[in-house]
Short mmCIF file of C-alpha atoms and ligand atoms in Angstrom, two decimals:
data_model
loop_
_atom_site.label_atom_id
_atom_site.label_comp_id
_atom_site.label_asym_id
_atom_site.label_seq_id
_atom_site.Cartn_x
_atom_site.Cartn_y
_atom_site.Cartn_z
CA UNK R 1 48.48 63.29 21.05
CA UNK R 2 47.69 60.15 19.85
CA UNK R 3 44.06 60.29 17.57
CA UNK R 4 40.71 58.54 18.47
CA UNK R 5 38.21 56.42 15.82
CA UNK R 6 35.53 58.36 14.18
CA UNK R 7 33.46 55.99 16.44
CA UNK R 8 34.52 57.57 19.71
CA UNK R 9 34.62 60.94 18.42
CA UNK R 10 31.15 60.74 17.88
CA UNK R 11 30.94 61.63 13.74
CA UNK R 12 28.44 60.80 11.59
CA UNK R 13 31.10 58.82 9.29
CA UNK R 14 31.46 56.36 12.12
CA UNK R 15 28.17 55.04 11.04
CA UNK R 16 28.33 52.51 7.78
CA UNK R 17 24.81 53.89 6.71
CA UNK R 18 26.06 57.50 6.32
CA UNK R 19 29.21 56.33 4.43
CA UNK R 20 27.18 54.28 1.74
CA UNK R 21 24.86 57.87 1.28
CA UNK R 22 27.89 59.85 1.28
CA UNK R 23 29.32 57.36 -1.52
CA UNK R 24 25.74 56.68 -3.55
CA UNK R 25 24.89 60.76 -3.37
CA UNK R 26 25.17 63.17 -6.25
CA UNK R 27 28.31 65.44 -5.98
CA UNK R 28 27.09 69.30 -5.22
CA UNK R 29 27.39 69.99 -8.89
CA UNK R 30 24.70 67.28 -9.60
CA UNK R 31 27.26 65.03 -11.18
CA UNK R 32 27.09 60.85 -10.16
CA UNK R 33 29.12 58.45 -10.61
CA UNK R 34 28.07 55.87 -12.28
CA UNK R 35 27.11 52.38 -10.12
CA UNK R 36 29.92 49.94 -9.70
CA UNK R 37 27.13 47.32 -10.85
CA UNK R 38 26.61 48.95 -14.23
CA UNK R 39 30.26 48.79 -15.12
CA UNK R 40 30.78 45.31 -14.16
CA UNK R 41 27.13 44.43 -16.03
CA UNK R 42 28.69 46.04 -19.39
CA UNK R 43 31.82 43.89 -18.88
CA UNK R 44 29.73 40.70 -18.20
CA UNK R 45 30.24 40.58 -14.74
CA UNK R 46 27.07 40.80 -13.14
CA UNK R 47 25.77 39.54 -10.96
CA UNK R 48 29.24 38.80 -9.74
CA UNK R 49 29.87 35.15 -8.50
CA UNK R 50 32.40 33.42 -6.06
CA UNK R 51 34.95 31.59 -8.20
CA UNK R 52 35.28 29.28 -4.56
CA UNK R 53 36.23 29.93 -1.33
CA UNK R 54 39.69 29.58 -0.67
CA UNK R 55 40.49 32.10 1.79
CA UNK R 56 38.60 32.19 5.18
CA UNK R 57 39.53 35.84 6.44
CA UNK R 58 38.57 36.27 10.02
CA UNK R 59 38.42 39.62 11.88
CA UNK R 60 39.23 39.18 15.33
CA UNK R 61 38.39 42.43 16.87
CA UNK R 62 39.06 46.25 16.29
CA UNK R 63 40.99 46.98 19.18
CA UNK R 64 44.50 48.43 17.86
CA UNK R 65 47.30 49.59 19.74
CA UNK R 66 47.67 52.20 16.57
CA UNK R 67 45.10 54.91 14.98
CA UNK R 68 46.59 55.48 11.75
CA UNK R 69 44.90 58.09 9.26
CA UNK R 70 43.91 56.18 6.89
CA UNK R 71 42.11 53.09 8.35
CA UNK R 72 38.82 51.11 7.39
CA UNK R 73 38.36 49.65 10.29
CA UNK R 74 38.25 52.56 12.53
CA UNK R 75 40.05 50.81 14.84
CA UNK R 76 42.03 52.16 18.04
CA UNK R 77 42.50 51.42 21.53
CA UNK R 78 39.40 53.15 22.44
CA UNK R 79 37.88 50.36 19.83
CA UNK R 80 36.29 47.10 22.56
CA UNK R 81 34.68 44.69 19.88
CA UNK R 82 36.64 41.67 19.62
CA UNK R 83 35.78 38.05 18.91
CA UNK R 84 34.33 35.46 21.38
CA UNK R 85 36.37 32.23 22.46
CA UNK R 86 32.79 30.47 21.36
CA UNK R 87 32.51 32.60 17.94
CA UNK R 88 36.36 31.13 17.35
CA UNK R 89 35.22 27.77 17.84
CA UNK R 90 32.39 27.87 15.11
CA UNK R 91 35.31 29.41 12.73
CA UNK R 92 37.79 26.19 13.65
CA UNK R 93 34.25 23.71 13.16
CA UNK R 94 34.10 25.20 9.91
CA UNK R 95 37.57 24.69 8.90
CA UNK R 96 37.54 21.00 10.62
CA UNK R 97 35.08 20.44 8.39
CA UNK R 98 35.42 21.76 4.93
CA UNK R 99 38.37 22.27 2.87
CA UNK R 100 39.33 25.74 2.97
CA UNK R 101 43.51 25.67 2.92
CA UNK R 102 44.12 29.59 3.81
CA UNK R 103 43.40 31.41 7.18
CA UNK R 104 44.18 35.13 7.39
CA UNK R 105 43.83 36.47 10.42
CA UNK R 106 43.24 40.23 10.82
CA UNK R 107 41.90 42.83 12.99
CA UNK R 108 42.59 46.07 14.43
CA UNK R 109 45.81 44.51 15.71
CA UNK R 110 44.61 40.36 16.41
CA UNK R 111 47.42 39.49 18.43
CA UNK R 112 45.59 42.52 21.21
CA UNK R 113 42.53 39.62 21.16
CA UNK R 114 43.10 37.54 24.54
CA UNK R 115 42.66 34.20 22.79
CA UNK R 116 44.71 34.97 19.19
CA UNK R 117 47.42 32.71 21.10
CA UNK R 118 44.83 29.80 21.34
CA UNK R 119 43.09 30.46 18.45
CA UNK R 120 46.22 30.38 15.98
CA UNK R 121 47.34 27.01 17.84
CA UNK R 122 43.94 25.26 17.30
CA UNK R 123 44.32 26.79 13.88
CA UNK R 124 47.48 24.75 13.57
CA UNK R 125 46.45 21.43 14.73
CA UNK R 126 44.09 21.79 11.46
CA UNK R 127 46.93 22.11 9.24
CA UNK R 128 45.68 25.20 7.71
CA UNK R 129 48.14 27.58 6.06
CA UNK R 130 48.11 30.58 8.57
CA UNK R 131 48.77 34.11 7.69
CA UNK R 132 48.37 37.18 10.18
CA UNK R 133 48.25 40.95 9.27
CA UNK R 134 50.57 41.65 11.96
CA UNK R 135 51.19 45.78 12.15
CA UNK R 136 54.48 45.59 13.57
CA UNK R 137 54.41 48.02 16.20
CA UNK R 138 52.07 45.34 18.28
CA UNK R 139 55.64 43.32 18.95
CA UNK R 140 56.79 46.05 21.68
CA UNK R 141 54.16 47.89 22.67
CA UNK R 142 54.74 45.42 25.60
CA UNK R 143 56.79 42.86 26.77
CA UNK R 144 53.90 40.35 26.84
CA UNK R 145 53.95 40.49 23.07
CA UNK R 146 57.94 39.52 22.88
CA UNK R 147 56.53 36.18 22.13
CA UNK R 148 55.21 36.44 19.10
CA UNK R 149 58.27 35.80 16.47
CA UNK R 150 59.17 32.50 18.01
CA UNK R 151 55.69 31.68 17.95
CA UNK R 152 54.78 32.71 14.35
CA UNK R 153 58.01 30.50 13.32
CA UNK R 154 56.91 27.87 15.37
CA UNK R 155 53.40 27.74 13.48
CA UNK R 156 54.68 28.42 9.83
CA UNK R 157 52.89 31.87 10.38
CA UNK R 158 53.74 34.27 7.10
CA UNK R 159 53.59 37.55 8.36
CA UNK R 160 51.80 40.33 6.30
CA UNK R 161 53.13 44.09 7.52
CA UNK R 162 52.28 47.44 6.41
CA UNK R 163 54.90 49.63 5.94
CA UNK R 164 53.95 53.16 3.84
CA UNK R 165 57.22 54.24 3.03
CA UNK R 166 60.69 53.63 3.43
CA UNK R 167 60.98 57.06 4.70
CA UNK R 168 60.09 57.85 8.63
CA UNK R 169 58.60 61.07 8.48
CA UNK R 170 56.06 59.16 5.62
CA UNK R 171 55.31 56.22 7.51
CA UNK R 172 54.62 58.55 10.81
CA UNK R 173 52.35 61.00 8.67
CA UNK R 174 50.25 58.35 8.05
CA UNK R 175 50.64 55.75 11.03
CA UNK R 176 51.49 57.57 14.12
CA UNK R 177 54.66 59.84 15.52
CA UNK R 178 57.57 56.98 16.12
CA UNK R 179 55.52 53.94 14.17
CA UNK R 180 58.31 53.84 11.44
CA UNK R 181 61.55 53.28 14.57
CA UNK R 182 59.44 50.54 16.37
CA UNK R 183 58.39 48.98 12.90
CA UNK R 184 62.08 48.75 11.56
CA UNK R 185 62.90 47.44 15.27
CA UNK R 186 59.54 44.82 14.79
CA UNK R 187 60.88 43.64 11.54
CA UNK R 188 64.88 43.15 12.21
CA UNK R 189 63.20 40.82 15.24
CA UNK R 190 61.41 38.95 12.99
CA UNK R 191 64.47 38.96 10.83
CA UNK R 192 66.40 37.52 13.62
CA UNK R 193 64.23 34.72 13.66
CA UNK R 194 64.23 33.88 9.91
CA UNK R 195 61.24 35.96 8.77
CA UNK R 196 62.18 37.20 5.04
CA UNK R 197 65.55 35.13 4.55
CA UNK R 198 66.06 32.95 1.70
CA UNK R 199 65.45 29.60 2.25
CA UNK R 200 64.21 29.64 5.89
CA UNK R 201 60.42 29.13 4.40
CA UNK R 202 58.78 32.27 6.87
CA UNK R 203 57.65 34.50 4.80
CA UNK R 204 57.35 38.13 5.77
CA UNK R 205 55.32 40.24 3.30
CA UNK R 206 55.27 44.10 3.64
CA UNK R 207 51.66 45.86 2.38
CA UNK R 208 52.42 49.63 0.87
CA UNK R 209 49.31 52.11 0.73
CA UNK R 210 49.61 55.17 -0.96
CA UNK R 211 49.54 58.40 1.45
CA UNK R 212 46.97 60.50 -0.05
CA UNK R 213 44.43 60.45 -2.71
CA UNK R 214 46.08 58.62 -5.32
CA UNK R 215 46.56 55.36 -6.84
CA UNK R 216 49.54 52.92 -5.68
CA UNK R 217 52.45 52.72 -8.54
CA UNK R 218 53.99 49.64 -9.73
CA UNK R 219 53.98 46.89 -7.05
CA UNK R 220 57.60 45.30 -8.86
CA UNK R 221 59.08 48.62 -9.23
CA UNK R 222 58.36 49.76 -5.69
CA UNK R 223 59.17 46.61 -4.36
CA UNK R 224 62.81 46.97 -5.58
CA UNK R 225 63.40 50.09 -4.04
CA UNK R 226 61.89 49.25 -0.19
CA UNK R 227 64.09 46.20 -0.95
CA UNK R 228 67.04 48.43 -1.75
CA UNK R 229 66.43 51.09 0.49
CA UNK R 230 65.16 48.70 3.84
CA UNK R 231 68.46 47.03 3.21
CA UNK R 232 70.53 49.52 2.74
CA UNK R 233 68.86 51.66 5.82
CA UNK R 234 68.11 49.14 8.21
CA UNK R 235 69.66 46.06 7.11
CA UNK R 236 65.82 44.31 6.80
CA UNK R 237 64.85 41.52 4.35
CA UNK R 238 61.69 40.74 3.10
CA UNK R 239 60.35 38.85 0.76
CA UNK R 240 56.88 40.61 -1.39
CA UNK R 241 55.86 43.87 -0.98
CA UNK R 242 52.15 44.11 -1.42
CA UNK R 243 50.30 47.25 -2.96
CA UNK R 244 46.92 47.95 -1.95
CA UNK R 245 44.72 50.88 -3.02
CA UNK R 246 42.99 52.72 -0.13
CA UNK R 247 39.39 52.23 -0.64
CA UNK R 248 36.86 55.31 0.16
CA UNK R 249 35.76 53.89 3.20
CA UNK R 250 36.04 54.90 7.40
CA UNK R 251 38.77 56.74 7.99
CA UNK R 252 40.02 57.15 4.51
CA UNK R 253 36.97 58.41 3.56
CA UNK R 254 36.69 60.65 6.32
CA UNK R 255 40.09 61.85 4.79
CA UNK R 256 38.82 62.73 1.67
CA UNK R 257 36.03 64.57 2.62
CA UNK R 258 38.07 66.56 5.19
CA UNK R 259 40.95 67.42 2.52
CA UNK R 260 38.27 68.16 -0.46
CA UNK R 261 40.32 65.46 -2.42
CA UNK R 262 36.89 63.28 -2.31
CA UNK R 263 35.49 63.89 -6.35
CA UNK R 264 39.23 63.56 -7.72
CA UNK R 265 39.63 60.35 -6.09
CA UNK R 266 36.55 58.84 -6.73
CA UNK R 267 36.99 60.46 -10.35
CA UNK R 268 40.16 58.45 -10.48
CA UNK R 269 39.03 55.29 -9.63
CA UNK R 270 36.34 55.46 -11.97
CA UNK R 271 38.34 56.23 -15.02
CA UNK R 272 40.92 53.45 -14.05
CA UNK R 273 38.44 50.74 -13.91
CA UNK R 274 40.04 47.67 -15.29
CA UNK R 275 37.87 45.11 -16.32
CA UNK R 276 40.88 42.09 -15.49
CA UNK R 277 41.33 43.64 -12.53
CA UNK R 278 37.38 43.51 -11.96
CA UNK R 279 37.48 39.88 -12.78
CA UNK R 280 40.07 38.83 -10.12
CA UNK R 281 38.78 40.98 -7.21
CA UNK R 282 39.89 39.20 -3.91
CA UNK R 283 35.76 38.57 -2.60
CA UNK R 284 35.37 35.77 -5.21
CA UNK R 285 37.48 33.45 -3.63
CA UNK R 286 37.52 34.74 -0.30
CA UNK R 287 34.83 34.70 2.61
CA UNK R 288 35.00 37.34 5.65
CA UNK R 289 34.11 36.74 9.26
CA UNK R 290 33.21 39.62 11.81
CA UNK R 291 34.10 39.80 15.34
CA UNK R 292 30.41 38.84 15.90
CA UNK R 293 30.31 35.86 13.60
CA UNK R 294 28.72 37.96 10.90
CA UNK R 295 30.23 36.82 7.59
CA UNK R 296 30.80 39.14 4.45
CA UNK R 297 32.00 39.22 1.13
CA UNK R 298 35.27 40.94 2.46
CA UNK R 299 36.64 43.50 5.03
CA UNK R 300 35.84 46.46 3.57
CA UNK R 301 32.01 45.28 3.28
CA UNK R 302 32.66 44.03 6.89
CA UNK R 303 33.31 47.97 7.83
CA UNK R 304 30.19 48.78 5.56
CA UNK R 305 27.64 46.15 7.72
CA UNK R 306 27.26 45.03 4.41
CA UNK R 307 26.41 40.98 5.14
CA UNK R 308 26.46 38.48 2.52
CA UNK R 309 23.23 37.89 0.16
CA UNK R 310 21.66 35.05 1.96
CA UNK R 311 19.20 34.24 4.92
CA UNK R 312 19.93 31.62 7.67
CA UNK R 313 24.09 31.10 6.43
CA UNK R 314 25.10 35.09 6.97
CA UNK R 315 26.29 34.12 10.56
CA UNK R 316 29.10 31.09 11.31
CA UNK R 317 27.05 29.70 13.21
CA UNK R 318 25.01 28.22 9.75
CA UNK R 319 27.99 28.10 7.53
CA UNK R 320 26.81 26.38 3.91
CA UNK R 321 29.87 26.23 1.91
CA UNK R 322 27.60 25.38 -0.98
CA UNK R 323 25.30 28.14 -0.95
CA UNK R 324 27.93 30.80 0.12
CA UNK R 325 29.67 29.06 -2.60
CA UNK R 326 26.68 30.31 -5.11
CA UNK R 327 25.61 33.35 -3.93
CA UNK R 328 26.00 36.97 -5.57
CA UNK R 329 28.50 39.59 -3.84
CA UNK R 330 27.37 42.32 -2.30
CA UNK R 331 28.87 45.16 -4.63
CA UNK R 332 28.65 49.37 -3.74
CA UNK R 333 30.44 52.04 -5.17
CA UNK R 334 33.56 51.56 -2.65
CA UNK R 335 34.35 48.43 -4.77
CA UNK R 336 35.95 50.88 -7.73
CA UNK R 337 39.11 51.08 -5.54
CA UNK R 338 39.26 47.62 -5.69
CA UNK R 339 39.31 47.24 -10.03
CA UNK R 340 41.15 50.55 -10.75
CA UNK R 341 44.66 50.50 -12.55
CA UNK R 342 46.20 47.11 -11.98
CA UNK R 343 43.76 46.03 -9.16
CA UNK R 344 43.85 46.22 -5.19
CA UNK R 345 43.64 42.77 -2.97
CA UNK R 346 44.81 41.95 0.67
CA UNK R 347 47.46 40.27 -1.45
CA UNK R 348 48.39 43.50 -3.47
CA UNK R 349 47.75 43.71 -7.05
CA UNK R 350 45.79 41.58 -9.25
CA UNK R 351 46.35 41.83 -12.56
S1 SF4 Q 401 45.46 50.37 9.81
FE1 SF4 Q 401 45.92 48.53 10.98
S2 SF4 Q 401 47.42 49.19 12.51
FE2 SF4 Q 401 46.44 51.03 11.71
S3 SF4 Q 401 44.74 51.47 13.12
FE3 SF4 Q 401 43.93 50.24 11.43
S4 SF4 Q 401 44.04 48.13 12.15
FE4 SF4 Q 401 45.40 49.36 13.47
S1 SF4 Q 402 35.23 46.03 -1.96
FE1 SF4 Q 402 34.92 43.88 -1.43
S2 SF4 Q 402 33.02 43.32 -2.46
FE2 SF4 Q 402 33.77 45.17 -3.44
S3 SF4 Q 402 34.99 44.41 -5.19
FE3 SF4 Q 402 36.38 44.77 -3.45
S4 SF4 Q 402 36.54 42.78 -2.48
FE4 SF4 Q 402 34.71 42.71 -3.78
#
């Protein structure tokens, strides 16, 4: 049976307020970690500042056609918050007007949103470089979605997938039973089309999380193997794999918690902070928009309701480049997953 979000189950984790206790509380045996702020202060990093927005992340709803374990966004079909045709027109007025190359369209699963089509084609006419976190499955979960390789070639699209493991049974653990058959079938259709071959200038990009409570390995060495192993298998090309760290937050949190693996993982993150890695973190050049308009420092602080430090600019609707441009991130103790070992981005390590 397939699962349903924290939110409609009702927990207390589906609230952002009772995640950031549950992550800012002493353990039972009294010990705390300590603040994410403190570490970056001894490194000279705080108050943390944008290095300049060159990403404009939007999240276009949480409705997913998938639950998987592990997600942030507690997304799900049961999930109905999704973005406005109006609240996509303040996001294109902002990138009409200021020069912000990179869109990266995520979600839940954006191409479920009733005007992604319209959206990424107004998107286009801008000349932006587009990128959607596309999970693969979305492609046949019906025919009205048969579109969308042609129409990611047609706008230069790159196509960012997660993939778990090269193994089924791995992939399903964590993604759903029969997720790993439809996303081999998802990717040798966008391999039909070009994604992933040499020369044909789509890129297809698979994202690797780690299936329990520890850190990713090496994003080159596992990158050969999917590469080996997804060609071998399945005869699928692609071009980066992408390693992100699951960050204690939503659903992976709930995870944690559930398992008892919480302290260990938190322990590990701690001990792996990296100042480099704390340096490049993905929210200094990167701004996040919510469904609602609601802009953050990135998707995880988007789950959190954690706005951006500001007044009048945290919605689209008062975009200041300039002051956004200036302002201090919003930091908590979730942001450890994002500086331990060799870093964790939307675009996989960053160190
Ligand atoms: S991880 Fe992605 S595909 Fe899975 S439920 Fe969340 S948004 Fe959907
Ligand atoms: S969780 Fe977000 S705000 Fe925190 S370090 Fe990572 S990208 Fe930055």
């Amino acid at each position: 049976m397939m699962q349903r979000s924290l939110q409609a189950r009702a927990l207390p984790l589906a609230s952002p307020d009772f995640q950031l206790t549950v992550l800012n509380q002493a353990l039972e045996t009294g010990k705390q970690f300590p603040a994410f702020s403190e570490k970056l202060a001894a490194h000279q990093l705080f108050p943390l500042k944008p290095t300049g927005i060159k990403i404009f992340q939007v999240n276009v709803g949480k409705m997913c056609n998938q639950v998987c374990r592990h997600c942030h966004v507690d997304a799900g079909p049961d999930r109905k918050e999704i973005m406005s045709r109006e609240t996509m027109l303040e996001c294109l007025a902002v990138l009409a007007t200021t020069s912000i190359e990179t869109v990266d369209i995520t979600g839940g699963a954006p191409e479920m949103n009733p005007d992604f089509r319209w959206f990424i084609e107004e998107i286009s006419k801008l000349g932006k470089k587009i990128l959607v976190r596309c999970n693969l499955t979305i492609l046949l979960a019906n025919p009205k979605y048969h579109y969308l390789p042609g129409f990611y070639k047609k706008h230069g699209v790159q196509v960012v997938s997660s993939l778990p493991h090269f193994a089924a049974s791995r992939t399903d653990a964590q993604r759903g039973d029969g997720v790993f058959e439809k996303s081999v079938k998802a990717l040798q259709m966008l391999n039909a089309v070009g994604y992933g071959k040499e020369n044909s200038g789509l890129q297809l990009d698979l994202v690797y999380n780690p299936a329990g409570a520890f850190l990713p390995g090496s994003q080159s060495s596992l990158e050969k193997e999917f590469r080996r192993r997804l060609k071998a298998g399945y005869n699928i090309e692609f071009n980066n794999l992408l390693t992100i760290t699951n960050l204690p937050v939503s659903r992976f949190l709930d995870y944690l918690l559930e398992s008892c693996n919480y302290e260990a993982y938190m322990e590990k993150l701690v001990s792996a902070f990296n100042p480099a890695a704390a340096a490049n973190v993905m929210c200094r050049n990167t701004i996040s928009v919510g469904w609602d308009g609601f802009l953050y420092d990135c998707d995880f602080n988007q789950m959190l309701d954690l706005k951006v430090n500001g007044n009048y600019w945290q919605h689209i609707s008062h975009f200041d480049l300039e002051k956004l441009d200036a302002r201090e991130i919003v930091l908590n103790q979730h942001c450890y997953g994002c500086t331990a070992g060799a870093g964790s981005s939307c675009g996989g390590e960053t160190v």
